[in-house]
Short mmCIF file of C-alpha atoms and ligand atoms in Angstrom, two decimals:
data_model
loop_
_atom_site.label_atom_id
_atom_site.label_comp_id
_atom_site.label_asym_id
_atom_site.label_seq_id
_atom_site.Cartn_x
_atom_site.Cartn_y
_atom_site.Cartn_z
CA MET B 259 -30.12 -16.47 -46.32
CA ALA B 260 -33.64 -15.05 -46.49
CA TYR B 261 -35.69 -15.91 -49.57
CA PHE B 262 -38.71 -13.90 -48.46
CA SER B 263 -37.21 -10.71 -47.06
CA SER B 264 -40.45 -8.75 -47.47
CA VAL B 265 -42.26 -11.08 -45.05
CA SER B 266 -41.52 -11.10 -41.34
CA LYS B 267 -42.70 -13.57 -38.71
CA VAL B 268 -46.48 -13.74 -39.01
CA ALA B 269 -48.18 -12.48 -35.86
CA TYR B 270 -51.65 -12.88 -34.37
CA GLU B 271 -53.50 -9.57 -34.66
CA GLY B 272 -57.05 -10.69 -33.86
CA PRO B 273 -60.35 -10.77 -35.78
CA ASP B 274 -60.37 -7.02 -36.48
CA SER B 275 -57.07 -7.03 -38.33
CA LYS B 276 -57.17 -6.40 -42.07
CA ASN B 277 -53.51 -7.28 -42.56
CA PRO B 278 -53.30 -10.19 -45.04
CA LEU B 279 -49.96 -11.19 -43.50
CA ALA B 280 -51.33 -11.57 -39.96
CA PHE B 281 -53.46 -14.20 -38.23
CA LYS B 282 -57.01 -13.19 -37.34
CA PHE B 283 -58.01 -16.41 -35.54
CA TYR B 284 -54.91 -18.59 -35.20
CA ASN B 285 -53.20 -17.76 -31.93
CA ALA B 286 -50.65 -20.55 -31.57
CA ASP B 287 -50.23 -20.61 -27.78
CA GLU B 288 -53.79 -19.76 -26.79
CA LYS B 289 -55.36 -22.62 -24.88
CA ILE B 290 -58.57 -24.19 -26.09
CA GLY B 291 -59.81 -26.68 -23.52
CA GLY B 292 -56.46 -26.66 -21.73
CA LYS B 293 -54.39 -27.37 -24.85
CA ALA B 294 -52.56 -24.87 -27.05
CA MET B 295 -54.05 -24.28 -30.51
CA LYS B 296 -50.81 -25.36 -32.14
CA ASP B 297 -50.95 -28.72 -30.34
CA HIS B 298 -54.53 -29.31 -31.37
CA LEU B 299 -53.84 -28.43 -34.99
CA ARG B 300 -50.30 -29.69 -35.64
CA PHE B 301 -50.09 -27.91 -39.00
CA SER B 302 -47.75 -29.21 -41.66
CA LEU B 303 -46.47 -27.93 -45.02
CA ALA B 304 -46.67 -30.20 -48.07
CA TYR B 305 -43.34 -29.96 -49.86
CA TRP B 306 -44.73 -30.98 -53.26
CA HIS B 307 -47.23 -28.14 -53.37
CA THR B 308 -45.65 -25.36 -51.37
CA MET B 309 -42.11 -25.75 -52.67
CA ASN B 310 -42.48 -27.54 -56.00
CA GLY B 311 -45.88 -26.45 -57.28
CA ARG B 312 -45.44 -24.47 -60.48
CA MET B 313 -49.17 -23.81 -60.83
CA SER B 314 -49.48 -25.06 -64.38
CA ASP B 315 -52.71 -26.48 -65.80
CA PRO B 316 -53.47 -28.65 -68.87
CA PHE B 317 -53.75 -25.47 -70.94
CA GLY B 318 -50.79 -23.49 -69.78
CA VAL B 319 -47.38 -23.43 -68.17
CA GLY B 320 -46.77 -22.64 -64.53
CA THR B 321 -47.14 -19.07 -63.37
CA ALA B 322 -45.39 -19.37 -59.98
CA VAL B 323 -42.66 -16.83 -59.27
CA ARG B 324 -40.28 -18.28 -56.69
CA PRO B 325 -37.12 -16.80 -55.17
CA TRP B 326 -35.08 -19.95 -55.89
CA ASP B 327 -35.93 -20.01 -59.62
CA SER B 328 -32.61 -18.38 -60.50
CA VAL B 329 -30.62 -21.31 -59.04
CA THR B 330 -30.30 -23.55 -62.10
CA ASP B 331 -28.10 -26.41 -60.84
CA GLU B 332 -30.55 -29.15 -59.78
CA MET B 333 -28.86 -30.12 -56.54
CA ALA B 334 -28.10 -26.53 -55.54
CA GLN B 335 -31.73 -25.65 -56.16
CA ALA B 336 -32.91 -28.64 -54.12
CA LYS B 337 -30.86 -27.31 -51.20
CA ALA B 338 -32.15 -23.79 -51.70
CA ARG B 339 -35.74 -25.01 -51.74
CA MET B 340 -35.22 -26.93 -48.50
CA GLU B 341 -33.77 -23.81 -46.86
CA ALA B 342 -36.73 -21.81 -48.10
CA LEU B 343 -39.12 -24.40 -46.67
CA PHE B 344 -37.65 -23.85 -43.22
CA GLU B 345 -37.97 -20.10 -43.65
CA ILE B 346 -41.63 -20.35 -44.68
CA ALA B 347 -42.47 -22.79 -41.87
CA GLU B 348 -40.71 -20.74 -39.21
CA LYS B 349 -42.29 -17.46 -40.33
CA LEU B 350 -45.74 -19.05 -40.34
CA GLY B 351 -45.10 -20.88 -37.08
CA ILE B 352 -45.79 -24.24 -38.76
CA ASP B 353 -43.90 -26.97 -36.92
CA TYR B 354 -44.08 -29.83 -39.44
CA PHE B 355 -43.61 -30.70 -43.08
CA CYS B 356 -44.19 -33.73 -45.31
CA PHE B 357 -42.47 -34.84 -48.50
CA HIS B 358 -42.15 -37.51 -51.17
CA ASP B 359 -38.60 -38.77 -51.75
CA ARG B 360 -38.50 -37.24 -55.24
CA ASP B 361 -39.82 -33.87 -54.09
CA ILE B 362 -36.69 -33.04 -52.19
CA ALA B 363 -33.97 -34.51 -54.45
CA PRO B 364 -33.86 -35.12 -58.21
CA GLU B 365 -33.49 -38.58 -59.75
CA GLY B 366 -30.03 -39.58 -60.98
CA ASP B 367 -29.02 -41.95 -63.78
CA SER B 368 -29.52 -45.05 -61.65
CA LEU B 369 -31.28 -45.97 -58.42
CA ALA B 370 -27.92 -45.91 -56.63
CA ALA B 371 -27.17 -42.40 -57.93
CA THR B 372 -30.68 -41.27 -56.99
CA ASN B 373 -30.18 -42.61 -53.47
CA ARG B 374 -26.88 -40.76 -53.16
CA GLN B 375 -28.53 -37.48 -54.17
CA LEU B 376 -31.32 -38.11 -51.70
CA ASP B 377 -28.78 -38.76 -48.93
CA GLU B 378 -27.09 -35.45 -49.68
CA ILE B 379 -30.33 -33.50 -49.34
CA VAL B 380 -31.33 -35.46 -46.25
CA ALA B 381 -28.03 -34.54 -44.60
CA HIS B 382 -28.66 -30.88 -45.48
CA THR B 383 -32.19 -31.14 -44.06
CA LYS B 384 -30.92 -32.68 -40.84
CA GLN B 385 -28.52 -29.82 -40.47
CA LEU B 386 -31.34 -27.28 -40.93
CA MET B 387 -33.49 -29.19 -38.42
CA SER B 388 -30.81 -28.95 -35.77
CA ASN B 389 -31.36 -25.17 -35.56
CA SER B 390 -35.11 -25.13 -36.02
CA PRO B 391 -38.35 -26.19 -34.35
CA VAL B 392 -39.51 -27.66 -37.68
CA LYS B 393 -39.95 -31.45 -37.70
CA LEU B 394 -40.96 -34.14 -40.15
CA LEU B 395 -44.61 -35.21 -39.88
CA TRP B 396 -44.40 -37.84 -42.60
CA GLY B 397 -42.39 -39.13 -45.47
CA THR B 398 -43.58 -41.06 -48.49
CA ALA B 399 -42.29 -42.38 -51.81
CA CYS B 400 -43.36 -41.00 -55.15
CA LEU B 401 -44.45 -44.12 -57.05
CA PHE B 402 -46.48 -42.38 -59.74
CA VAL B 403 -44.60 -39.66 -61.68
CA HIS B 404 -41.92 -41.66 -63.53
CA PRO B 405 -43.03 -43.58 -66.68
CA ARG B 406 -41.86 -46.87 -65.12
CA PHE B 407 -45.02 -46.69 -62.98
CA VAL B 408 -47.29 -46.51 -66.01
CA HIS B 409 -49.14 -49.69 -64.92
CA GLY B 410 -48.81 -49.09 -61.19
CA ALA B 411 -46.13 -49.79 -58.58
CA ALA B 412 -47.06 -52.56 -56.11
CA THR B 413 -49.99 -53.39 -58.41
CA SER B 414 -48.02 -53.28 -61.66
CA CYS B 415 -48.33 -56.26 -64.03
CA ASN B 416 -44.52 -56.09 -64.19
CA ALA B 417 -42.67 -57.72 -61.25
CA GLU B 418 -39.57 -55.63 -62.00
CA VAL B 419 -41.56 -52.53 -61.21
CA PHE B 420 -42.78 -54.13 -57.96
CA ALA B 421 -39.16 -54.73 -56.99
CA TYR B 422 -38.11 -51.19 -57.91
CA ALA B 423 -41.00 -49.73 -55.90
CA ALA B 424 -40.01 -51.89 -52.92
CA ALA B 425 -36.45 -50.59 -53.11
CA GLN B 426 -37.76 -47.05 -53.22
CA VAL B 427 -40.04 -47.48 -50.19
CA LYS B 428 -37.22 -49.21 -48.29
CA LYS B 429 -35.05 -46.14 -48.82
CA ALA B 430 -37.90 -43.72 -48.07
CA LEU B 431 -38.50 -45.51 -44.76
CA GLU B 432 -34.84 -45.21 -43.86
CA VAL B 433 -34.85 -41.51 -44.72
CA THR B 434 -38.07 -40.87 -42.79
CA LYS B 435 -36.54 -42.55 -39.77
CA GLU B 436 -33.29 -40.62 -40.19
CA LEU B 437 -35.22 -37.34 -40.10
CA GLY B 438 -37.30 -38.36 -37.09
CA GLY B 439 -40.58 -38.63 -39.02
CA THR B 440 -43.52 -39.72 -36.86
CA ASN B 441 -45.59 -41.18 -39.70
CA TYR B 442 -45.16 -42.81 -43.10
CA VAL B 443 -47.85 -42.45 -45.78
CA PHE B 444 -48.98 -44.68 -48.62
CA TRP B 445 -51.11 -42.95 -51.16
CA GLY B 446 -51.72 -45.43 -53.99
CA GLY B 447 -50.71 -43.05 -56.77
CA ARG B 448 -51.23 -45.45 -59.67
CA GLU B 449 -52.45 -48.46 -57.68
CA GLY B 450 -55.60 -49.08 -59.65
CA TYR B 451 -56.65 -49.88 -63.19
CA GLU B 452 -58.00 -48.34 -66.36
CA THR B 453 -59.81 -51.41 -67.76
CA LEU B 454 -60.67 -54.80 -66.29
CA LEU B 455 -60.06 -56.33 -69.73
CA ASN B 456 -56.28 -56.33 -69.17
CA THR B 457 -56.30 -56.61 -65.36
CA ASN B 458 -55.82 -59.45 -62.89
CA LEU B 459 -57.59 -57.68 -60.05
CA GLY B 460 -57.10 -60.53 -57.56
CA LEU B 461 -53.33 -60.72 -58.07
CA GLU B 462 -52.95 -56.94 -57.97
CA LEU B 463 -54.76 -56.69 -54.63
CA ASP B 464 -52.79 -59.60 -53.17
CA ASN B 465 -49.56 -57.95 -54.32
CA LEU B 466 -50.54 -54.67 -52.71
CA GLY B 467 -51.19 -56.58 -49.49
CA ARG B 468 -47.79 -58.27 -49.78
CA PHE B 469 -46.09 -54.94 -50.44
CA LEU B 470 -47.57 -53.25 -47.36
CA LYS B 471 -46.69 -56.27 -45.22
CA MET B 472 -43.08 -56.06 -46.42
CA ALA B 473 -43.02 -52.38 -45.47
CA VAL B 474 -44.30 -53.15 -41.96
CA ASP B 475 -41.72 -55.93 -41.56
CA TYR B 476 -38.88 -53.73 -42.74
CA ALA B 477 -39.93 -50.87 -40.45
CA LYS B 478 -39.75 -53.28 -37.51
CA GLU B 479 -36.36 -54.50 -38.66
CA ILE B 480 -34.84 -51.00 -38.72
CA GLY B 481 -36.68 -49.82 -35.61
CA PHE B 482 -38.86 -47.23 -37.32
CA GLY B 483 -41.61 -46.67 -34.77
CA GLY B 484 -43.71 -44.21 -36.78
CA GLN B 485 -47.36 -44.69 -37.61
CA PHE B 486 -48.22 -46.15 -41.03
CA LEU B 487 -50.98 -44.36 -42.89
CA ILE B 488 -52.96 -45.19 -45.98
CA GLU B 489 -54.52 -42.28 -47.87
CA PRO B 490 -57.79 -43.13 -49.62
CA LYS B 491 -58.67 -41.56 -52.99
CA PRO B 492 -61.28 -42.86 -55.43
CA MET B 493 -59.97 -41.76 -58.83
CA GLU B 494 -57.29 -39.70 -60.55
CA PRO B 495 -54.84 -40.71 -61.80
CA THR B 496 -56.33 -44.14 -62.53
CA LYS B 497 -60.00 -44.52 -63.34
CA HIS B 498 -60.44 -46.98 -60.48
CA GLN B 499 -58.11 -46.65 -57.50
CA TYR B 500 -58.02 -49.64 -55.14
CA ASP B 501 -57.84 -47.44 -52.05
CA SER B 502 -61.02 -45.60 -53.00
CA ASP B 503 -62.37 -44.55 -49.61
CA VAL B 504 -61.99 -45.25 -45.89
CA ALA B 505 -64.41 -48.18 -45.94
CA ALA B 506 -62.64 -49.81 -48.90
CA CYS B 507 -59.22 -49.32 -47.29
CA HIS B 508 -60.48 -50.67 -43.99
CA ALA B 509 -61.85 -53.79 -45.67
CA PHE B 510 -58.56 -54.21 -47.54
CA LEU B 511 -56.49 -53.86 -44.37
CA GLN B 512 -58.73 -56.36 -42.59
CA LYS B 513 -58.41 -58.91 -45.37
CA TYR B 514 -54.60 -58.68 -45.34
CA LYS B 515 -54.42 -58.52 -41.53
CA LEU B 516 -52.84 -55.08 -41.49
CA THR B 517 -55.28 -53.16 -39.28
CA ASP B 518 -52.89 -53.19 -36.32
CA SER B 519 -50.18 -51.48 -38.33
CA PHE B 520 -52.14 -48.85 -40.28
CA LYS B 521 -54.42 -45.89 -39.76
CA MET B 522 -55.91 -43.52 -42.34
CA ASN B 523 -54.68 -40.22 -43.69
CA ILE B 524 -57.91 -38.57 -44.77
CA GLU B 525 -58.01 -35.81 -47.36
CA GLN B 526 -61.01 -33.49 -47.80
CA ASN B 527 -60.80 -33.38 -51.58
CA HIS B 528 -60.51 -37.17 -51.85
CA ALA B 529 -63.56 -37.59 -49.61
CA ILE B 530 -65.76 -35.47 -51.81
CA LEU B 531 -64.47 -37.16 -54.98
CA ALA B 532 -65.58 -40.43 -53.39
CA GLY B 533 -69.07 -38.99 -53.03
CA HIS B 534 -68.77 -38.58 -49.27
CA THR B 535 -68.54 -35.59 -47.03
CA PHE B 536 -65.18 -34.95 -45.39
CA ALA B 537 -66.85 -35.45 -42.00
CA HIS B 538 -68.22 -38.82 -43.11
CA GLU B 539 -64.74 -40.13 -43.90
CA LEU B 540 -63.37 -38.78 -40.61
CA ARG B 541 -66.27 -40.26 -38.64
CA TYR B 542 -66.05 -43.63 -40.37
CA ALA B 543 -62.34 -43.82 -39.60
CA ARG B 544 -62.80 -42.61 -36.03
CA GLU B 545 -65.54 -45.13 -35.27
CA ASN B 546 -63.21 -47.88 -36.45
CA ASP B 547 -60.21 -46.52 -34.54
CA MET B 548 -58.54 -45.70 -37.84
CA LEU B 549 -58.21 -41.91 -37.78
CA GLY B 550 -54.48 -41.19 -38.03
CA SER B 551 -53.81 -37.93 -39.85
CA ILE B 552 -55.46 -35.43 -42.18
CA ASP B 553 -54.63 -33.74 -45.47
CA VAL B 554 -56.47 -30.47 -45.07
CA ASN B 555 -57.38 -28.96 -48.38
CA GLN B 556 -60.64 -28.04 -49.96
CA GLY B 557 -62.02 -29.37 -53.22
CA ASP B 558 -64.26 -27.43 -55.55
CA TYR B 559 -67.78 -28.84 -55.26
CA LEU B 560 -68.45 -28.18 -58.94
CA LEU B 561 -65.32 -29.84 -60.37
CA GLY B 562 -64.65 -33.57 -60.49
CA TRP B 563 -60.94 -33.56 -59.77
CA ASP B 564 -58.45 -32.95 -56.99
CA THR B 565 -58.24 -29.16 -57.03
CA ASP B 566 -56.35 -29.14 -53.69
CA GLN B 567 -57.34 -25.64 -52.68
CA MET B 568 -56.40 -23.91 -49.45
CA PRO B 569 -59.05 -24.84 -46.87
CA THR B 570 -60.79 -21.53 -46.22
CA SER B 571 -64.21 -22.73 -45.08
CA ALA B 572 -64.49 -22.42 -41.31
CA ALA B 573 -67.82 -24.28 -41.42
CA GLU B 574 -66.19 -27.37 -42.90
CA ALA B 575 -63.15 -27.03 -40.61
CA MET B 576 -65.52 -26.98 -37.64
CA LEU B 577 -67.03 -30.34 -38.57
CA ALA B 578 -63.54 -31.78 -39.14
CA MET B 579 -62.30 -30.52 -35.77
CA TYR B 580 -65.46 -31.88 -34.14
CA GLU B 581 -64.23 -35.33 -35.21
CA VAL B 582 -60.62 -34.64 -34.24
CA LEU B 583 -61.59 -33.47 -30.75
CA GLN B 584 -63.76 -36.53 -30.22
CA ASN B 585 -60.86 -38.63 -31.41
CA GLY B 586 -58.83 -37.29 -28.49
CA GLY B 587 -56.65 -35.30 -30.92
CA ILE B 588 -54.78 -36.15 -34.09
CA SER B 589 -51.26 -36.77 -32.71
CA PRO B 590 -48.94 -38.36 -33.84
CA GLY B 591 -50.62 -37.29 -37.08
CA GLY B 592 -51.30 -33.70 -38.00
CA LEU B 593 -53.10 -31.35 -40.34
CA ASN B 594 -51.07 -31.30 -43.53
CA PHE B 595 -51.79 -28.54 -46.05
CA ASP B 596 -51.96 -30.74 -49.12
CA ALA B 597 -53.04 -27.62 -50.97
CA HIS B 598 -51.78 -25.26 -53.60
CA LEU B 599 -52.58 -21.77 -54.68
CA ARG B 600 -54.72 -20.95 -57.68
CA ARG B 601 -52.84 -20.17 -60.88
CA GLY B 602 -53.61 -16.49 -60.54
CA SER B 603 -52.02 -16.28 -57.07
CA PHE B 604 -48.48 -16.52 -58.38
CA GLU B 605 -46.54 -14.04 -56.24
CA PRO B 606 -44.18 -15.31 -53.52
CA GLU B 607 -46.22 -13.59 -50.79
CA ASP B 608 -49.28 -15.61 -51.81
CA LEU B 609 -47.58 -18.66 -50.27
CA PHE B 610 -47.91 -16.97 -46.89
CA ILE B 611 -51.33 -15.45 -47.49
CA GLY B 612 -52.72 -18.83 -48.59
CA HIS B 613 -51.48 -20.73 -45.56
CA ILE B 614 -52.61 -17.95 -43.20
CA ALA B 615 -56.14 -18.22 -44.66
CA GLY B 616 -56.11 -21.99 -44.10
CA MET B 617 -54.70 -21.75 -40.57
CA ASP B 618 -57.27 -19.11 -39.63
CA ALA B 619 -60.13 -21.23 -40.97
CA TYR B 620 -58.97 -24.20 -38.89
CA ALA B 621 -58.41 -22.07 -35.80
CA LYS B 622 -61.96 -20.73 -36.08
CA GLY B 623 -63.24 -24.24 -36.73
CA LEU B 624 -61.38 -25.57 -33.69
CA ARG B 625 -62.78 -22.89 -31.40
CA ALA B 626 -66.32 -23.48 -32.65
CA ALA B 627 -66.06 -27.27 -32.44
CA HIS B 628 -64.73 -27.08 -28.91
CA ALA B 629 -67.54 -24.77 -27.77
CA LEU B 630 -70.10 -26.99 -29.46
CA LEU B 631 -68.76 -30.07 -27.72
CA GLU B 632 -68.64 -28.27 -24.38
CA SER B 633 -72.31 -27.39 -24.71
CA GLY B 634 -73.21 -31.02 -25.37
CA GLU B 635 -76.19 -29.86 -27.45
CA ILE B 636 -75.61 -32.23 -30.34
CA GLU B 637 -74.55 -35.23 -28.22
CA GLU B 638 -77.59 -34.82 -25.98
CA PHE B 639 -79.88 -34.77 -28.99
CA VAL B 640 -78.25 -37.87 -30.48
CA LYS B 641 -78.29 -39.73 -27.19
CA ASN B 642 -81.98 -39.03 -26.76
CA ARG B 643 -82.68 -40.04 -30.36
CA TYR B 644 -81.39 -43.56 -29.69
CA ARG B 645 -82.87 -43.94 -26.19
CA SER B 646 -85.04 -46.86 -27.35
CA TYR B 647 -81.90 -49.01 -27.16
CA ASP B 648 -81.26 -48.13 -23.51
CA SER B 649 -84.05 -50.28 -22.11
CA GLY B 650 -86.78 -52.76 -23.02
CA ILE B 651 -86.59 -54.50 -26.37
CA GLY B 652 -83.81 -52.19 -27.63
CA LYS B 653 -81.55 -53.13 -24.74
CA LYS B 654 -82.22 -56.81 -25.46
CA ILE B 655 -81.20 -56.28 -29.12
CA VAL B 656 -77.99 -54.54 -28.15
CA ASP B 657 -77.20 -57.20 -25.53
CA GLY B 658 -77.68 -59.97 -28.07
CA ALA B 659 -80.41 -61.44 -25.89
CA VAL B 660 -83.02 -61.82 -28.66
CA GLY B 661 -83.25 -63.28 -32.18
CA PHE B 662 -85.81 -63.15 -34.98
CA ARG B 663 -88.24 -65.45 -33.12
CA GLU B 664 -88.46 -63.20 -30.05
CA LEU B 665 -88.56 -60.08 -32.20
CA GLU B 666 -91.44 -61.48 -34.25
CA GLU B 667 -93.29 -62.22 -31.05
CA TYR B 668 -92.66 -58.66 -29.87
CA ALA B 669 -93.73 -57.12 -33.21
CA LEU B 670 -96.91 -59.20 -33.38
CA ALA B 671 -97.93 -58.05 -29.93
CA GLN B 672 -97.13 -54.41 -30.62
CA ARG B 673 -99.70 -51.83 -31.71
CA ALA B 674 -98.72 -48.62 -33.52
CA ILE B 675 -95.08 -47.65 -33.99
CA SER B 676 -94.43 -43.96 -33.36
CA ASN B 677 -91.40 -42.08 -34.74
CA GLU B 678 -90.05 -38.63 -33.92
CA SER B 679 -88.60 -35.84 -36.06
CA GLY B 680 -84.86 -35.97 -36.82
CA ARG B 681 -84.79 -32.11 -36.57
CA GLN B 682 -82.06 -31.73 -39.18
CA GLU B 683 -82.70 -28.04 -39.80
CA MET B 684 -82.68 -27.28 -36.09
CA LEU B 685 -79.32 -29.03 -35.73
CA GLU B 686 -77.81 -27.26 -38.74
CA GLY B 687 -78.99 -24.02 -37.21
CA ILE B 688 -77.24 -24.88 -33.95
CA LEU B 689 -73.90 -25.14 -35.79
CA ASN B 690 -74.25 -21.57 -37.00
CA ARG B 691 -74.56 -20.29 -33.44
CA TYR B 692 -71.04 -21.56 -32.69
CA LEU B 693 -69.24 -20.38 -35.83
C1 XLS H 867 -52.73 -36.89 -54.21
C2 XLS H 867 -52.40 -37.09 -52.82
C3 XLS H 867 -50.93 -36.96 -52.50
C4 XLS H 867 -50.63 -37.59 -51.18
C5 XLS H 867 -49.20 -37.92 -50.97
O1 XLS H 867 -53.86 -36.66 -54.59
O2 XLS H 867 -53.16 -36.21 -52.04
O3 XLS H 867 -50.54 -35.63 -52.57
O4 XLS H 867 -51.07 -36.79 -50.14
O5 XLS H 867 -48.73 -38.82 -51.90
NI1 NI H 868 -52.96 -35.97 -49.97
NI1 NI H 869 -54.91 -35.29 -53.14
#
């Protein structure tokens, strides 16, 4: 059954096209540096936004008009939504999707009933997958919506909640494996605190470490070979989230000896909420061999919350793809559209138009980043900027051949120090030549 009969398979029409339902820059099979665009970009749909987003805000109800709204039975609607997901993905040529356990199936009266409902939808999904190129990029567990998680999940003050969360992740891992997912994500929904006055911060962090270790152990036990990802975010919903940025997550993983099992899933909007640029978070992860996957959205630079907009800035996509290319690609991760439409874009077709805009921005960014890297302009400049470490005293520093004593001797004997311009404006200007 077609839920979007007015939309046909979205085609590439080139930069001159004015058709909102066509790609201007994303040409799936076109090779960039010997690799098809679709394999560079590995786009994914986010079930919670694309299928479940009602586009409400704190002042008003949702405005979304969706073809499955008329199906009122919860389980029948869950099946309809999953079918519609496959239709959207196939028409857009998006090969992956991601979901939280509770996105795809409603909760029942007990955990056992909830698991049964989940199994039913998973079986339906598997069936749909058997006739489709669409695959699962990652699964995760929703440990933040239900009131039981009011004080957190793995970091709750209540051990019963810890146990419940563990049971939920156990099941989510099984389901992710069943559907052939290549990654599993932990975003610490309510893993943080509102006030230190009621919080045992040390115990909460240790418990989070224990929880992630149990997940790794269980994955091994059931033979789930996917990549584990942790998704940093500094605030919202809790005032202070433990997994606030890449550096904090990296330090946490090091302390609990989990760096071999985890990489990062980096989201643009979370990066800017943390007071970093998106590129900073990607670079920091890449330099520490921690770049695993990306939630591509775009936050509003004037608002202090997770607006999760469609990523339409090619300039920002270029800097992101510059990191991805230097990372040797993003596989087995991908570029997940953790983004939703603005409340005014409520028509069913907007779902397509929004993703097309995001895919085009990333295609343009990819092309520009590849050309920039090919030219070597930036790398050459950077290499030259640090040339003082290639020989002489710099080489001795890098080789660990000198200490403070030798450096003092060197500094005392030295005359004037001369520095050179960092040429920031010139470099920013270079980027514009490639866009
Ligand atoms: C919320 C997060 C969430 C994760 C998955 O801000 O971005 O959507 O990606 O739990
Ligand atoms: Ni996200
Ligand atoms: Ni987010």
